[in-house]
Amino acid sequence: MLKTLRNAFSIPDLRRRILFTIFVLMVYRAGVFIPVPGINLDQLKQLVDQGLLFGFLDIISGGAFKEFSIFAMGIVPYINSSIIFSLLVIAIPRLEELSKQGEEGRKKIAEYTRYGTVVFALIQSFSIALYLRNNGALLDNSWGQILLIMITLTAGTTFVMWLGEKITEYGIGNGSSMIIFAGILARIPTMGYSIGVAIKGGTANYIEVILFLAFAVLVIAGVVAMDLGERRIPVQYAQRKVGMRTYGGQSTHIPINLNSAGVIAIIFAISVLQFPQIITQLTLEPTHPVYALFNSGFLSPKGWVYPIVYIFLIIFFTWFYTSVTFKPDEVAQNLQKSGGFIPGLRPGKPTEEYLTRIINRMTVIGGFFASLVAVLPIVLQHVTHLGNIQFGGTALLIVVGVALELNKQLTAQLSMRHYEGFLK
């Protein structure tokens, strides 16, 4: 990775793109320290440490949520809007038709995604403002303060979305992924400081820290192997002769990633798990038994049922997202039209059934591994004294995935500019 970066800086065009990306990320990190007025930060930090959803927002926004800055929601509404429209493209014929119209159609869908981002940002900021008011985190409980929070957070999210699009257009990598990537990396010094405070305060010892670091290295190696792991299904194209030319006859493969859903399944699982908790906190009194069940009982994030449900939801959403995005019937149909076939299988229905079986097995294995990576830090939090490491697994999945994708893009750009051909 370091060698790739060094080679990239030797090419003027790539150097400009990398420097532009760094500049935009610096602008984003500067906005993280601009606070929204009228917030009780001490109470807010307690809510972030207790709640899974707020903790997730904090790590996605690079610590902006705990400080409740103008970028507190980060890029999350844009991610939600992108995921929803990706699913709607498959479900709504009009959007599916737009997606097949080339660049103009994609631009139109991107425009709808931006509008959806604003709507999601308004809804999410309103929910957050009500939640903070009900938990005593607002210095002013008036509706004017709530409106101020909604406008500020929505404007901040819109600006972050614009920054991400500029990185995608003029920089390196996917803009949204790079913003999340930079935010997570910015928290590493804070995590190191927290571990140092725990050691100095006597709540943790050096053996725990060494074991934790060793475990982190093993998890990173596992995540890298999972992201790079794929099943290559061989495909053979029939040879045909048209006039004086011969077409086909070559062999290729269909790559199926072990975890093609990435962290999207984890985002869906967290949203579903936190929905009952947020609804009860907004509508019920703390003395209500249903409130206690989801906020302090066995169904709460600290209960024993929570990690089990979390694992099953991640596996389910991994399978669901992969099934929606990868359609075995279309792949089998396209292979048949182009004269391709999987050795040992007849084109058409047998090929579709075979691809479906492979997809189901791969998604279950990938989803189970992703769920272990996401849940193990929660378990470690209860058996160690290293503070809040609840989102270590999710952060690792994001960081490793973005780093590998960035390395692939830089390597591809370098290969295009240093192609040597047959003669040196």
Short mmCIF file of C-alpha atoms in Angstrom, two decimals:
data_model
loop_
_atom_site.label_atom_id
_atom_site.label_comp_id
_atom_site.label_asym_id
_atom_site.label_seq_id
_atom_site.Cartn_x
_atom_site.Cartn_y
_atom_site.Cartn_z
CA MET A 1 0.00 0.00 0.00
CA LEU A 2 2.80 2.45 0.92
CA LYS A 3 4.71 1.55 -2.25
CA THR A 4 1.56 2.16 -4.30
CA LEU A 5 1.09 5.61 -2.70
CA ARG A 6 4.74 6.50 -3.33
CA ASN A 7 4.43 5.54 -7.00
CA ALA A 8 1.14 7.43 -7.31
CA PHE A 9 2.74 10.67 -6.11
CA SER A 10 5.22 10.45 -8.97
CA ILE A 11 2.41 10.91 -11.50
CA PRO A 12 1.11 14.54 -11.69
CA ASP A 13 -2.53 13.66 -12.37
CA LEU A 14 -2.74 11.14 -9.53
CA ARG A 15 -0.85 13.49 -7.23
CA ARG A 16 -3.41 16.24 -7.87
CA ARG A 17 -6.26 13.84 -7.18
CA ILE A 18 -4.71 12.62 -3.92
CA LEU A 19 -3.95 16.17 -2.71
CA PHE A 20 -7.49 17.26 -3.60
CA THR A 21 -8.91 14.35 -1.61
CA ILE A 22 -6.73 15.24 1.39
CA PHE A 23 -7.82 18.90 1.19
CA VAL A 24 -11.54 18.01 1.11
CA LEU A 25 -11.11 15.61 4.04
CA MET A 26 -9.38 18.40 5.99
CA VAL A 27 -12.39 20.66 5.31
CA TYR A 28 -14.67 17.91 6.59
CA ARG A 29 -12.61 17.38 9.73
CA ALA A 30 -12.63 21.14 10.40
CA GLY A 31 -16.44 21.13 10.39
CA VAL A 32 -16.47 18.34 12.99
CA PHE A 33 -15.35 20.91 15.60
CA ILE A 34 -18.14 23.47 14.90
CA PRO A 35 -20.81 22.74 17.56
CA VAL A 36 -24.58 23.12 17.38
CA PRO A 37 -25.67 25.61 20.08
CA GLY A 38 -27.92 24.74 23.01
CA ILE A 39 -26.70 21.19 23.73
CA ASN A 40 -25.78 19.67 27.11
CA LEU A 41 -22.66 17.81 25.97
CA ASP A 42 -22.12 15.92 29.22
CA GLN A 43 -25.60 14.37 29.02
CA LEU A 44 -25.17 13.71 25.30
CA LYS A 45 -21.90 11.84 25.84
CA GLN A 46 -23.63 9.57 28.33
CA LEU A 47 -26.35 8.80 25.78
CA VAL A 48 -23.72 8.04 23.12
CA ASP A 49 -21.92 5.63 25.43
CA GLN A 50 -25.19 3.84 26.30
CA GLY A 51 -26.95 3.67 22.95
CA LEU A 52 -25.91 1.43 20.06
CA LEU A 53 -27.39 3.68 17.36
CA PHE A 54 -25.86 6.90 18.72
CA GLY A 55 -22.55 5.13 19.13
CA PHE A 56 -22.77 3.99 15.51
CA LEU A 57 -23.54 7.55 14.37
CA ASP A 58 -20.58 8.79 16.40
CA ILE A 59 -18.10 6.41 14.83
CA ILE A 60 -19.45 6.95 11.29
CA SER A 61 -19.20 10.73 11.75
CA GLY A 62 -15.68 10.53 13.18
CA GLY A 63 -16.63 11.66 16.69
CA ALA A 64 -18.81 14.54 15.44
CA PHE A 65 -21.96 13.21 17.08
CA LYS A 66 -20.53 13.08 20.61
CA GLU A 67 -19.51 16.73 20.21
CA PHE A 68 -22.80 17.36 18.35
CA SER A 69 -21.21 19.43 15.62
CA ILE A 70 -22.87 20.58 12.40
CA PHE A 71 -21.70 17.29 10.83
CA ALA A 72 -23.17 15.16 13.65
CA MET A 73 -25.17 12.94 11.27
CA GLY A 74 -22.27 12.70 8.85
CA ILE A 75 -23.01 10.89 5.62
CA VAL A 76 -25.53 8.44 7.14
CA PRO A 77 -28.71 9.96 5.56
CA TYR A 78 -27.01 9.83 2.15
CA ILE A 79 -26.06 6.19 2.70
CA ASN A 80 -29.63 5.34 3.72
CA SER A 81 -31.01 7.15 0.68
CA SER A 82 -28.54 5.37 -1.65
CA ILE A 83 -29.44 1.96 -0.23
CA ILE A 84 -33.18 2.64 -0.48
CA PHE A 85 -32.94 3.82 -4.10
CA SER A 86 -30.73 0.84 -4.99
CA LEU A 87 -33.55 -1.41 -3.81
CA LEU A 88 -36.24 0.76 -5.44
CA VAL A 89 -34.45 0.52 -8.81
CA ILE A 90 -35.16 -3.20 -8.71
CA ALA A 91 -38.71 -2.88 -7.35
CA ILE A 92 -40.03 0.07 -9.43
CA PRO A 93 -40.08 -0.43 -13.24
CA ARG A 94 -39.74 3.31 -13.93
CA LEU A 95 -36.49 3.54 -11.96
CA GLU A 96 -35.23 0.31 -13.48
CA GLU A 97 -35.85 1.78 -16.92
CA LEU A 98 -33.91 4.93 -15.93
CA SER A 99 -30.96 2.84 -14.75
CA LYS A 100 -30.73 1.26 -18.21
CA GLN A 101 -30.65 4.62 -20.03
CA GLY A 102 -26.93 5.13 -19.56
CA GLU A 103 -25.32 8.21 -18.07
CA GLU A 104 -28.45 10.39 -18.23
CA GLY A 105 -30.51 7.82 -16.36
CA ARG A 106 -27.87 7.44 -13.65
CA LYS A 107 -27.73 11.22 -13.23
CA LYS A 108 -31.49 11.32 -12.73
CA ILE A 109 -31.34 8.57 -10.09
CA ALA A 110 -28.47 10.42 -8.39
CA GLU A 111 -30.67 13.53 -8.30
CA TYR A 112 -33.50 11.59 -6.67
CA THR A 113 -30.98 10.20 -4.17
CA ARG A 114 -29.97 13.75 -3.18
CA TYR A 115 -33.60 14.72 -2.61
CA GLY A 116 -34.05 11.56 -0.56
CA THR A 117 -30.98 12.50 1.50
CA VAL A 118 -32.57 15.81 2.50
CA VAL A 119 -35.82 14.05 3.47
CA PHE A 120 -34.00 11.41 5.52
CA ALA A 121 -31.86 14.10 7.16
CA LEU A 122 -34.94 16.08 8.22
CA ILE A 123 -36.66 13.00 9.64
CA GLN A 124 -33.53 11.77 11.41
CA SER A 125 -32.63 15.19 12.84
CA PHE A 126 -36.20 15.64 14.13
CA SER A 127 -36.06 12.22 15.84
CA ILE A 128 -32.67 13.01 17.36
CA ALA A 129 -33.85 16.40 18.62
CA LEU A 130 -36.93 14.86 20.28
CA TYR A 131 -34.83 12.11 21.81
CA LEU A 132 -32.34 14.61 23.24
CA ARG A 133 -35.16 16.75 24.64
CA ASN A 134 -36.81 13.76 26.34
CA ASN A 135 -33.47 12.77 27.91
CA GLY A 136 -32.52 16.23 29.17
CA ALA A 137 -29.70 16.87 26.69
CA LEU A 138 -31.10 20.22 25.46
CA LEU A 139 -30.49 23.48 27.31
CA ASP A 140 -33.66 24.88 25.72
CA ASN A 141 -36.66 22.56 25.23
CA SER A 142 -38.56 24.92 22.93
CA TRP A 143 -39.69 24.02 19.42
CA GLY A 144 -37.43 26.78 18.13
CA GLN A 145 -34.40 24.86 19.43
CA ILE A 146 -35.64 21.69 17.76
CA LEU A 147 -36.12 23.56 14.47
CA LEU A 148 -32.59 25.00 14.79
CA ILE A 149 -31.16 21.49 15.29
CA MET A 150 -33.09 20.16 12.26
CA ILE A 151 -31.94 22.95 9.95
CA THR A 152 -28.32 22.84 11.15
CA LEU A 153 -27.92 19.05 10.93
CA THR A 154 -29.69 18.84 7.56
CA ALA A 155 -27.50 21.61 6.11
CA GLY A 156 -24.39 19.90 7.50
CA THR A 157 -25.37 16.55 5.98
CA THR A 158 -26.08 18.19 2.62
CA PHE A 159 -22.65 19.84 2.65
CA VAL A 160 -20.95 16.54 3.56
CA MET A 161 -22.83 14.86 0.70
CA TRP A 162 -21.52 17.56 -1.67
CA LEU A 163 -17.97 17.05 -0.39
CA GLY A 164 -18.29 13.30 -1.01
CA GLU A 165 -19.46 13.85 -4.58
CA LYS A 166 -16.52 16.17 -5.25
CA ILE A 167 -14.09 13.51 -3.98
CA THR A 168 -15.71 10.95 -6.27
CA GLU A 169 -15.47 13.32 -9.24
CA TYR A 170 -12.07 14.96 -8.75
CA GLY A 171 -10.35 12.84 -6.12
CA ILE A 172 -9.49 9.23 -5.39
CA GLY A 173 -11.98 6.57 -4.36
CA ASN A 174 -15.65 6.76 -3.48
CA GLY A 175 -16.36 10.05 -1.70
CA SER A 176 -18.79 8.70 0.90
CA SER A 177 -16.48 5.81 1.78
CA MET A 178 -13.47 8.11 2.06
CA ILE A 179 -15.30 10.45 4.47
CA ILE A 180 -16.28 7.54 6.73
CA PHE A 181 -12.76 6.11 6.40
CA ALA A 182 -11.17 9.41 7.49
CA GLY A 183 -13.58 9.78 10.40
CA ILE A 184 -12.81 6.32 11.77
CA LEU A 185 -9.05 6.77 11.44
CA ALA A 186 -9.32 10.12 13.25
CA ARG A 187 -10.63 8.27 16.31
CA ILE A 188 -7.57 6.05 16.69
CA PRO A 189 -5.61 8.60 18.84
CA THR A 190 -8.67 8.97 21.10
CA MET A 191 -8.91 5.20 21.46
CA GLY A 192 -5.21 5.02 22.35
CA TYR A 193 -5.68 7.77 24.91
CA SER A 194 -8.64 5.94 26.47
CA ILE A 195 -6.59 2.76 26.78
CA GLY A 196 -3.76 4.75 28.40
CA VAL A 197 -6.17 6.29 30.90
CA ALA A 198 -7.58 2.85 31.72
CA ILE A 199 -4.06 1.52 32.40
CA LYS A 200 -3.07 4.53 34.47
CA GLY A 201 -6.31 4.39 36.46
CA GLY A 202 -5.79 0.71 37.27
CA THR A 203 -8.96 -0.49 35.53
CA ALA A 204 -6.91 -2.34 32.89
CA ASN A 205 -3.48 -3.97 32.79
CA TYR A 206 -0.80 -4.44 30.14
CA ILE A 207 -1.68 -8.09 29.60
CA GLU A 208 -5.23 -7.14 28.61
CA VAL A 209 -3.91 -4.48 26.24
CA ILE A 210 -1.46 -6.91 24.59
CA LEU A 211 -4.14 -9.57 24.19
CA PHE A 212 -6.53 -6.97 22.81
CA LEU A 213 -3.98 -5.76 20.23
CA ALA A 214 -3.17 -9.34 19.22
CA PHE A 215 -6.87 -10.05 18.83
CA ALA A 216 -7.27 -6.87 16.73
CA VAL A 217 -4.46 -8.01 14.38
CA LEU A 218 -6.11 -11.41 13.94
CA VAL A 219 -9.48 -9.81 13.24
CA ILE A 220 -7.92 -7.47 10.65
CA ALA A 221 -6.29 -10.46 8.93
CA GLY A 222 -9.64 -12.25 8.93
CA VAL A 223 -11.47 -9.23 7.50
CA VAL A 224 -8.86 -8.87 4.74
CA ALA A 225 -9.22 -12.55 3.87
CA MET A 226 -13.01 -12.21 3.85
CA ASP A 227 -13.00 -9.11 1.63
CA LEU A 228 -10.58 -10.69 -0.84
CA GLY A 229 -12.21 -14.13 -0.73
CA GLU A 230 -14.35 -15.06 -3.72
CA ARG A 231 -15.76 -18.10 -5.47
CA ARG A 232 -14.81 -18.20 -9.14
CA ILE A 233 -17.36 -20.10 -11.21
CA PRO A 234 -15.79 -21.22 -14.52
CA VAL A 235 -17.57 -20.20 -17.72
CA GLN A 236 -16.86 -21.57 -21.19
CA TYR A 237 -18.00 -19.81 -24.38
CA ALA A 238 -18.91 -21.89 -27.39
CA GLN A 239 -16.88 -21.33 -30.52
CA ARG A 240 -18.75 -20.08 -33.56
CA LYS A 241 -17.69 -18.95 -37.03
CA VAL A 242 -19.15 -15.87 -38.72
CA GLY A 243 -17.79 -15.43 -42.27
CA MET A 244 -14.01 -15.56 -42.06
CA ARG A 245 -13.88 -14.78 -38.35
CA THR A 246 -14.12 -17.10 -35.37
CA TYR A 247 -15.75 -15.91 -32.15
CA GLY A 248 -15.85 -17.46 -28.68
CA GLY A 249 -14.01 -20.49 -27.53
CA GLN A 250 -12.38 -18.77 -24.56
CA SER A 251 -12.71 -19.54 -20.86
CA THR A 252 -13.47 -17.05 -18.10
CA HIS A 253 -15.15 -17.04 -14.69
CA ILE A 254 -17.90 -15.34 -12.66
CA PRO A 255 -16.45 -13.96 -9.38
CA ILE A 256 -18.78 -14.10 -6.36
CA ASN A 257 -17.48 -12.32 -3.28
CA LEU A 258 -17.69 -13.99 0.10
CA ASN A 259 -19.35 -10.92 1.66
CA SER A 260 -20.72 -8.80 -1.16
CA ALA A 261 -23.04 -6.88 1.21
CA GLY A 262 -20.13 -5.41 3.19
CA VAL A 263 -21.28 -3.27 6.13
CA ILE A 264 -24.72 -2.61 4.61
CA ALA A 265 -26.12 -5.65 6.43
CA ILE A 266 -24.72 -4.34 9.73
CA ILE A 267 -26.29 -0.91 9.14
CA PHE A 268 -29.68 -2.52 8.48
CA ALA A 269 -29.36 -4.78 11.54
CA ILE A 270 -28.49 -1.87 13.85
CA SER A 271 -31.43 0.17 12.51
CA VAL A 272 -33.89 -2.67 13.13
CA LEU A 273 -32.56 -3.42 16.61
CA GLN A 274 -32.62 0.21 17.68
CA PHE A 275 -36.11 0.95 16.34
CA PRO A 276 -38.01 -0.51 19.38
CA GLN A 277 -35.61 1.20 21.78
CA ILE A 278 -36.05 4.62 20.16
CA ILE A 279 -39.85 4.27 19.93
CA THR A 280 -40.17 3.30 23.60
CA GLN A 281 -37.91 6.17 24.68
CA LEU A 282 -39.95 8.66 22.66
CA THR A 283 -43.42 7.44 23.68
CA LEU A 284 -43.18 5.71 27.10
CA GLU A 285 -42.17 6.70 30.61
CA PRO A 286 -39.02 5.13 32.13
CA THR A 287 -41.20 3.36 34.73
CA HIS A 288 -43.18 1.48 32.04
CA PRO A 289 -42.30 -2.27 31.91
CA VAL A 290 -41.98 -2.25 28.09
CA TYR A 291 -39.54 0.68 28.36
CA ALA A 292 -37.41 -1.29 30.84
CA LEU A 293 -37.55 -4.39 28.62
CA PHE A 294 -35.87 -2.69 25.63
CA ASN A 295 -33.64 -0.24 27.52
CA SER A 296 -32.36 -2.12 30.56
CA GLY A 297 -33.78 -5.66 30.31
CA PHE A 298 -32.60 -8.73 28.42
CA LEU A 299 -33.65 -7.18 25.07
CA SER A 300 -31.45 -4.11 25.63
CA PRO A 301 -27.93 -3.76 24.10
CA LYS A 302 -26.51 -5.00 27.41
CA GLY A 303 -28.76 -8.08 27.52
CA TRP A 304 -27.86 -11.62 26.49
CA VAL A 305 -30.53 -11.87 23.75
CA TYR A 306 -29.28 -8.80 21.90
CA PRO A 307 -26.03 -10.27 20.40
CA ILE A 308 -27.90 -13.42 19.29
CA VAL A 309 -30.58 -11.45 17.45
CA TYR A 310 -27.85 -9.19 16.06
CA ILE A 311 -26.06 -12.18 14.49
CA PHE A 312 -29.21 -13.56 12.85
CA LEU A 313 -30.21 -10.14 11.50
CA ILE A 314 -26.78 -9.57 9.92
CA ILE A 315 -26.90 -13.00 8.24
CA PHE A 316 -30.45 -12.37 6.99
CA PHE A 317 -29.71 -8.90 5.59
CA THR A 318 -26.51 -10.16 3.97
CA TRP A 319 -28.54 -12.82 2.17
CA PHE A 320 -31.34 -10.37 1.34
CA TYR A 321 -29.08 -7.65 -0.08
CA THR A 322 -27.04 -10.13 -2.14
CA SER A 323 -30.22 -11.75 -3.48
CA VAL A 324 -31.55 -8.35 -4.55
CA THR A 325 -28.34 -7.13 -6.21
CA PHE A 326 -27.19 -10.42 -7.79
CA LYS A 327 -29.91 -12.06 -9.87
CA PRO A 328 -29.05 -15.66 -10.90
CA ASP A 329 -31.89 -15.76 -13.46
CA GLU A 330 -30.53 -12.72 -15.34
CA VAL A 331 -26.96 -14.04 -15.20
CA ALA A 332 -28.07 -17.44 -16.55
CA GLN A 333 -30.11 -15.73 -19.27
CA ASN A 334 -27.23 -13.48 -20.33
CA LEU A 335 -24.86 -16.45 -20.45
CA GLN A 336 -27.25 -18.36 -22.66
CA LYS A 337 -27.70 -15.40 -25.03
CA SER A 338 -23.94 -14.92 -25.39
CA GLY A 339 -23.23 -18.60 -25.95
CA GLY A 340 -21.66 -19.17 -22.55
CA PHE A 341 -22.21 -22.10 -20.17
CA ILE A 342 -20.87 -23.51 -16.94
CA PRO A 343 -19.05 -26.79 -17.62
CA GLY A 344 -21.21 -29.75 -16.59
CA LEU A 345 -24.45 -27.75 -16.52
CA ARG A 346 -27.07 -27.12 -19.16
CA PRO A 347 -27.86 -23.46 -19.96
CA GLY A 348 -31.03 -21.93 -18.56
CA LYS A 349 -32.81 -23.27 -15.47
CA PRO A 350 -30.05 -25.68 -14.27
CA THR A 351 -27.51 -22.84 -14.40
CA GLU A 352 -29.86 -20.54 -12.47
CA GLU A 353 -30.44 -23.15 -9.75
CA TYR A 354 -26.70 -23.78 -9.44
CA LEU A 355 -25.92 -20.06 -9.10
CA THR A 356 -28.71 -19.70 -6.50
CA ARG A 357 -27.22 -22.51 -4.39
CA ILE A 358 -23.75 -20.97 -4.58
CA ILE A 359 -25.07 -17.50 -3.63
CA ASN A 360 -27.00 -18.87 -0.65
CA ARG A 361 -23.97 -20.72 0.71
CA MET A 362 -21.61 -17.79 0.17
CA THR A 363 -23.92 -15.26 1.81
CA VAL A 364 -24.52 -17.43 4.86
CA ILE A 365 -20.77 -17.94 5.37
CA GLY A 366 -19.94 -14.27 4.71
CA GLY A 367 -22.82 -13.01 6.85
CA PHE A 368 -21.85 -15.30 9.74
CA PHE A 369 -18.24 -14.09 9.65
CA ALA A 370 -19.32 -10.43 9.45
CA SER A 371 -21.68 -10.96 12.40
CA LEU A 372 -18.85 -12.48 14.46
CA VAL A 373 -16.61 -9.50 13.69
CA ALA A 374 -19.41 -7.12 14.70
CA VAL A 375 -20.43 -9.00 17.88
CA LEU A 376 -17.06 -10.06 19.30
CA PRO A 377 -16.10 -6.50 20.38
CA ILE A 378 -19.42 -6.30 22.27
CA VAL A 379 -18.48 -9.51 24.09
CA LEU A 380 -14.96 -8.24 24.78
CA GLN A 381 -16.39 -5.08 26.29
CA HIS A 382 -17.99 -7.19 29.03
CA VAL A 383 -14.89 -9.28 29.80
CA THR A 384 -12.23 -6.53 29.63
CA HIS A 385 -11.84 -3.06 31.12
CA LEU A 386 -10.69 -1.19 28.02
CA GLY A 387 -13.68 1.12 27.76
CA ASN A 388 -16.19 1.38 24.95
CA ILE A 389 -14.90 -0.78 22.08
CA GLN A 390 -18.40 -1.71 21.01
CA PHE A 391 -17.97 -0.61 17.42
CA GLY A 392 -14.49 -1.96 16.80
CA GLY A 393 -15.78 -4.73 14.54
CA THR A 394 -17.92 -2.49 12.36
CA ALA A 395 -15.14 0.08 12.11
CA LEU A 396 -12.65 -2.62 11.05
CA LEU A 397 -15.00 -3.86 8.31
CA ILE A 398 -15.34 -0.34 6.94
CA VAL A 399 -11.67 0.64 7.20
CA VAL A 400 -10.31 -2.57 5.68
CA GLY A 401 -12.88 -2.57 2.88
CA VAL A 402 -12.18 1.06 1.90
CA ALA A 403 -8.40 0.60 2.16
CA LEU A 404 -8.47 -2.46 -0.12
CA GLU A 405 -10.70 -0.69 -2.65
CA LEU A 406 -8.46 2.39 -2.59
CA ASN A 407 -5.41 0.21 -3.18
CA LYS A 408 -7.14 -1.49 -6.14
CA GLN A 409 -8.00 1.86 -7.72
CA LEU A 410 -4.50 3.26 -7.31
CA THR A 411 -2.97 0.05 -8.69
CA ALA A 412 -5.31 0.16 -11.70
CA GLN A 413 -4.41 3.81 -12.38
CA LEU A 414 -0.70 3.01 -12.15
CA SER A 415 -1.07 0.03 -14.48
CA MET A 416 -2.77 2.23 -17.07
CA ARG A 417 0.12 4.71 -17.02
CA HIS A 418 2.97 2.18 -16.92
CA TYR A 419 1.87 -0.43 -19.44
CA GLU A 420 5.02 -1.94 -20.94
CA GLY A 421 3.62 -4.18 -23.66
CA PHE A 422 5.74 -6.98 -25.16
CA LEU A 423 8.99 -5.04 -25.59
CA LYS A 424 10.83 -3.19 -22.80
#
